[in-house]
mmCIF file of C-alpha atoms in Angstrom:
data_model
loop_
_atom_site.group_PDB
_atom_site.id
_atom_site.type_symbol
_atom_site.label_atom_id
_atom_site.label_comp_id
_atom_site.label_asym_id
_atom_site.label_seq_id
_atom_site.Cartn_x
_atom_site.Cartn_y
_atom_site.Cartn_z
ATOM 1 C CA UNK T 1500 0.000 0.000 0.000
ATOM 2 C CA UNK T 1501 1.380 3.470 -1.021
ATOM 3 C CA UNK T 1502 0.209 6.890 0.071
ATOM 4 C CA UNK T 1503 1.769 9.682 -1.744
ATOM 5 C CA UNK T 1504 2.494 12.949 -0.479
ATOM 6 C CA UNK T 1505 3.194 15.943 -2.534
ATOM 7 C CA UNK T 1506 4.110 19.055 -0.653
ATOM 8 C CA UNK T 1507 1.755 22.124 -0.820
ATOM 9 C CA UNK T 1508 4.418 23.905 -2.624
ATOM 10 C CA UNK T 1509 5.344 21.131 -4.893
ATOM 11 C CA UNK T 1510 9.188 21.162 -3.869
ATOM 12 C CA UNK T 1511 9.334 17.494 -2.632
ATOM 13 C CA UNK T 1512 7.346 14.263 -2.378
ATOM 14 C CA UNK T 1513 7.561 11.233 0.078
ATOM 15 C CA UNK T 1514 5.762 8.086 -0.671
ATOM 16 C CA UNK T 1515 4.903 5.451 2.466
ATOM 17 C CA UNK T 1516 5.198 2.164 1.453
ATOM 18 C CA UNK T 1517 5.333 -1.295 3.341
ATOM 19 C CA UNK T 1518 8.887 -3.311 3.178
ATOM 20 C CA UNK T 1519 10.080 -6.309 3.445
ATOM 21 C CA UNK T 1520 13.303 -6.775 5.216
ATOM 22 C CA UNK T 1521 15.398 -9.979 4.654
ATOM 23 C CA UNK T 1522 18.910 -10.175 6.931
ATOM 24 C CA UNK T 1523 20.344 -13.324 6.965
ATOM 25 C CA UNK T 1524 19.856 -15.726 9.116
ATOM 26 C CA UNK T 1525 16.755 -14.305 10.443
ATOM 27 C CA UNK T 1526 13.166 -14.741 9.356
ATOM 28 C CA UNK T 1527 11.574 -11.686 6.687
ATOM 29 C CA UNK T 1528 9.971 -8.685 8.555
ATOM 30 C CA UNK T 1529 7.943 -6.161 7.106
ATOM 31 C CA UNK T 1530 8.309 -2.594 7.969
ATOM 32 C CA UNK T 1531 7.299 0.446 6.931
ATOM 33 C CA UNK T 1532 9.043 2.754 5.242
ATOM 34 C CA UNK T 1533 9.191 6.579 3.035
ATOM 35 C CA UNK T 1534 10.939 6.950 -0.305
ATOM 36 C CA UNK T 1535 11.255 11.218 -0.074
ATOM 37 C CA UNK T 1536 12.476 13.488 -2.836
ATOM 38 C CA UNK T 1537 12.828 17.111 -2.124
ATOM 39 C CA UNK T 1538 14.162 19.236 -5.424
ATOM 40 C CA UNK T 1539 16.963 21.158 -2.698
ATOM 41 C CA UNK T 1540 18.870 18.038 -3.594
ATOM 42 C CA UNK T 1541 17.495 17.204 -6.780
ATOM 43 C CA UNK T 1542 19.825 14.211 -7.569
ATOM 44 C CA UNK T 1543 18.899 12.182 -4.450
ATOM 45 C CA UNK T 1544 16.260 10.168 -3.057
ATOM 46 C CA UNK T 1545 15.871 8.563 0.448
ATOM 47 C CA UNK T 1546 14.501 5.745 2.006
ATOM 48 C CA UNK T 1547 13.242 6.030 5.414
ATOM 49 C CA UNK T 1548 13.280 2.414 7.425
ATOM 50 C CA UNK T 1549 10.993 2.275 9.991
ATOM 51 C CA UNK T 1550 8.449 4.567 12.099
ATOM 52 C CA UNK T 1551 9.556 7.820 13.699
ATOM 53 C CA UNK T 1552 7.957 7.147 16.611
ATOM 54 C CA UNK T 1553 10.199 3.963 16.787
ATOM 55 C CA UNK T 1554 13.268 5.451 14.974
ATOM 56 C CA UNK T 1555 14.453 5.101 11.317
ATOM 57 C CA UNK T 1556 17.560 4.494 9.536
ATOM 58 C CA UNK T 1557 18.417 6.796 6.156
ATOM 59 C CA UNK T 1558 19.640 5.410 2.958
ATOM 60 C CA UNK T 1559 20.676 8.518 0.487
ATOM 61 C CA UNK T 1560 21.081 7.345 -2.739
ATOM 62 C CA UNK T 1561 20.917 8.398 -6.721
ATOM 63 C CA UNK T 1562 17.742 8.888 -8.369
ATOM 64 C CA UNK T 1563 19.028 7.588 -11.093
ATOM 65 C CA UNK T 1564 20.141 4.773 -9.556
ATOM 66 C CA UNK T 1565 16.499 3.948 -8.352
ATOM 67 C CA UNK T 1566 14.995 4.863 -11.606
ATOM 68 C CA UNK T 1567 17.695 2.424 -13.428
ATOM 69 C CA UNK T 1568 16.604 -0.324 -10.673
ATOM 70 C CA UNK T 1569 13.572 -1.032 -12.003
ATOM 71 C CA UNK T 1570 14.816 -2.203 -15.584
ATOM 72 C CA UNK T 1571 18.232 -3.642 -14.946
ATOM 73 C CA UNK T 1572 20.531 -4.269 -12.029
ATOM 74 C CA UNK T 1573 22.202 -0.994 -11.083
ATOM 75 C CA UNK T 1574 24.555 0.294 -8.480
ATOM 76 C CA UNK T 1575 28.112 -0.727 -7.059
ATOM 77 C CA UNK T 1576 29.182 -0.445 -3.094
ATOM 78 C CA UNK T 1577 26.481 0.368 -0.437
ATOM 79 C CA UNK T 1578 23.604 0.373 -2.649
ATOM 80 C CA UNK T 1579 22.349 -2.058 -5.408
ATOM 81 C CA UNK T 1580 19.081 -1.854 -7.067
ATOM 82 C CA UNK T 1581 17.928 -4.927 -8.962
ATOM 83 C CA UNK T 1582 14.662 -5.145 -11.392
ATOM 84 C CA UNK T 1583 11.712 -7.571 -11.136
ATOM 85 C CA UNK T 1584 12.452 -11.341 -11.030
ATOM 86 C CA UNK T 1585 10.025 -13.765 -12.186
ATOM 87 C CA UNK T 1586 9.221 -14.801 -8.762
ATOM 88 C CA UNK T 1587 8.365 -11.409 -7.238
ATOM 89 C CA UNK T 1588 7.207 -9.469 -10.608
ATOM 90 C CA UNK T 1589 5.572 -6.642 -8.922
ATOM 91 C CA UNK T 1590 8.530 -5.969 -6.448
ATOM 92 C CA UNK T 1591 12.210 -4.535 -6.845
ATOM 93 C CA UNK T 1592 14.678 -5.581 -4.706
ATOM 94 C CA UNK T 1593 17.280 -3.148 -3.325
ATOM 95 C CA UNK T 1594 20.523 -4.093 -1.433
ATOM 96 C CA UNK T 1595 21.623 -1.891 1.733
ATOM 97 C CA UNK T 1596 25.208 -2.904 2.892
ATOM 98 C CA UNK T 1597 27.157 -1.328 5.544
ATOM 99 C CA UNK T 1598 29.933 -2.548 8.310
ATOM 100 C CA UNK T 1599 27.488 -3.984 10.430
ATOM 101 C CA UNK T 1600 26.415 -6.098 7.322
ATOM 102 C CA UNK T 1601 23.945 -6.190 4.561
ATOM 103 C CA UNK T 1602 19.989 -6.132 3.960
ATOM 104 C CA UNK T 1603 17.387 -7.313 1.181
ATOM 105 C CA UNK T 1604 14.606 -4.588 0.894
ATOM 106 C CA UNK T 1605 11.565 -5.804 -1.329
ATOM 107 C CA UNK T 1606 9.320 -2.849 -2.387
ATOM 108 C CA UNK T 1607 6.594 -2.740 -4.485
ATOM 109 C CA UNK T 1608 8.009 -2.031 -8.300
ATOM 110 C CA UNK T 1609 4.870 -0.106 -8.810
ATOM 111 C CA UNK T 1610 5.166 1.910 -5.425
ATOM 112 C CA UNK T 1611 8.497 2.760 -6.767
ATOM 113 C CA UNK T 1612 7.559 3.632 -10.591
ATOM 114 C CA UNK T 1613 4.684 6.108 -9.279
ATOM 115 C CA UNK T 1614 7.108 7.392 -6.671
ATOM 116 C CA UNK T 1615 9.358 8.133 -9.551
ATOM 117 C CA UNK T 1616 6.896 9.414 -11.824
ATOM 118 C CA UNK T 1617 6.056 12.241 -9.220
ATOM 119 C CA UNK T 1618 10.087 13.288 -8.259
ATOM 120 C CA UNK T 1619 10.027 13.551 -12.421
ATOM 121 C CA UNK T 1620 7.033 16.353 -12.347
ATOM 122 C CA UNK T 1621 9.156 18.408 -9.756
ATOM 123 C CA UNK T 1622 12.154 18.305 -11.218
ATOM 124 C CA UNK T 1623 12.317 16.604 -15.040
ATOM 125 C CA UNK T 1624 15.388 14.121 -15.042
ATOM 126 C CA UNK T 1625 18.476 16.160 -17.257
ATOM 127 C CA UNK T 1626 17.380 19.077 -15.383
ATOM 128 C CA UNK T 1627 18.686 18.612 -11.553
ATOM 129 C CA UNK T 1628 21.766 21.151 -12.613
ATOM 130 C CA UNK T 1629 18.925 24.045 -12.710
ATOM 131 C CA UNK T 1630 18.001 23.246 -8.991
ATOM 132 C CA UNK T 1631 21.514 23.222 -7.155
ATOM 133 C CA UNK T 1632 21.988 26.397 -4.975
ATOM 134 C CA UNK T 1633 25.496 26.952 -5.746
ATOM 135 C CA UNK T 1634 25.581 29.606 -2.782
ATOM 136 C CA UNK T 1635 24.424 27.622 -0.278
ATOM 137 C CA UNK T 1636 26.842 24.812 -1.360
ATOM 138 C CA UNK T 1637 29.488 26.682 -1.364
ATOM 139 C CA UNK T 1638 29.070 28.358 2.159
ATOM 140 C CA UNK T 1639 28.154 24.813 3.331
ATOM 141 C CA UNK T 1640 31.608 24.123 1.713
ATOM 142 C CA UNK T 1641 32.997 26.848 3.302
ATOM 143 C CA UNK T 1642 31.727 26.366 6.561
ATOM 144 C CA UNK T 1643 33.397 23.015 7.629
ATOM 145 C CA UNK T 1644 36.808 24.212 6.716
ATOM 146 C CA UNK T 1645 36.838 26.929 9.494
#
């Protein structure tokens, strides 16, 4: 089940969906989750594990990366998005891996494709370059050297 959100202003959008976890060695558990796009970082996504109420963990990742996902394995390192497999054709699969160890996340494929579909209305893919506050980067930049 996905309930989209677009912001009033129509700067960012978060989608809720329902995951399903897979560590190994230990039995699938489905959480919920948010896949949030906000156009002040226009060449990210994120994906919010868990409830706040319960506390989540953050993956940032490429939009791209997500959008390749759903046609063809994409991704090298921490992050690995892999298409629809004839067992689970309505899902994608995306790999989390870290030094405490590694995850399968199972989302709905069409969650994801709507999800993407609305991040593409607020800021058109080829276009993130338009969006970038170089200012602000740069002070940010600037910032952590002092």
């Amino acid at each position: 089940m996905t309930q989209p959100f677009s912001s009033a202003d129509g700067t960012s959008v978060t989608h809720e969906v329902v995951t399903h976890v897979v560590v190994a060695d230990e039995p699938p558990v489905s959480l919920p989750a948010e896949l949030r796009y906000d156009r002040a970082d226009p060449y990210a996504v994120c994906l919010s594990l868990g409830a706040a109420s319960t506390g989540t963990v953050d993956w940032v990742f490429a939009r791209s990366l997500l959008s390749e996902g759903l046609s063809r394995p994409a991704g090298v390192g921490d992050v690995l998005v892999i298409p629809r497999h004839r067992c689970h054709r309505d899902s994608v699969r995306i790999v989390v891996r870290s030094t405490a160890g590694s995850a399968l996340l199972v989302i709905a494929a069409s969650a994801v494709a709507a999800f993407l579909k609305q991040t593409e209305m607020v800021v058109p893919p080829g276009t993130e370059g338009l969006h970038i506050d170089l200012d602000r980067v740069v002070a940010e930049i600037m910032a952590g050297s002092e």
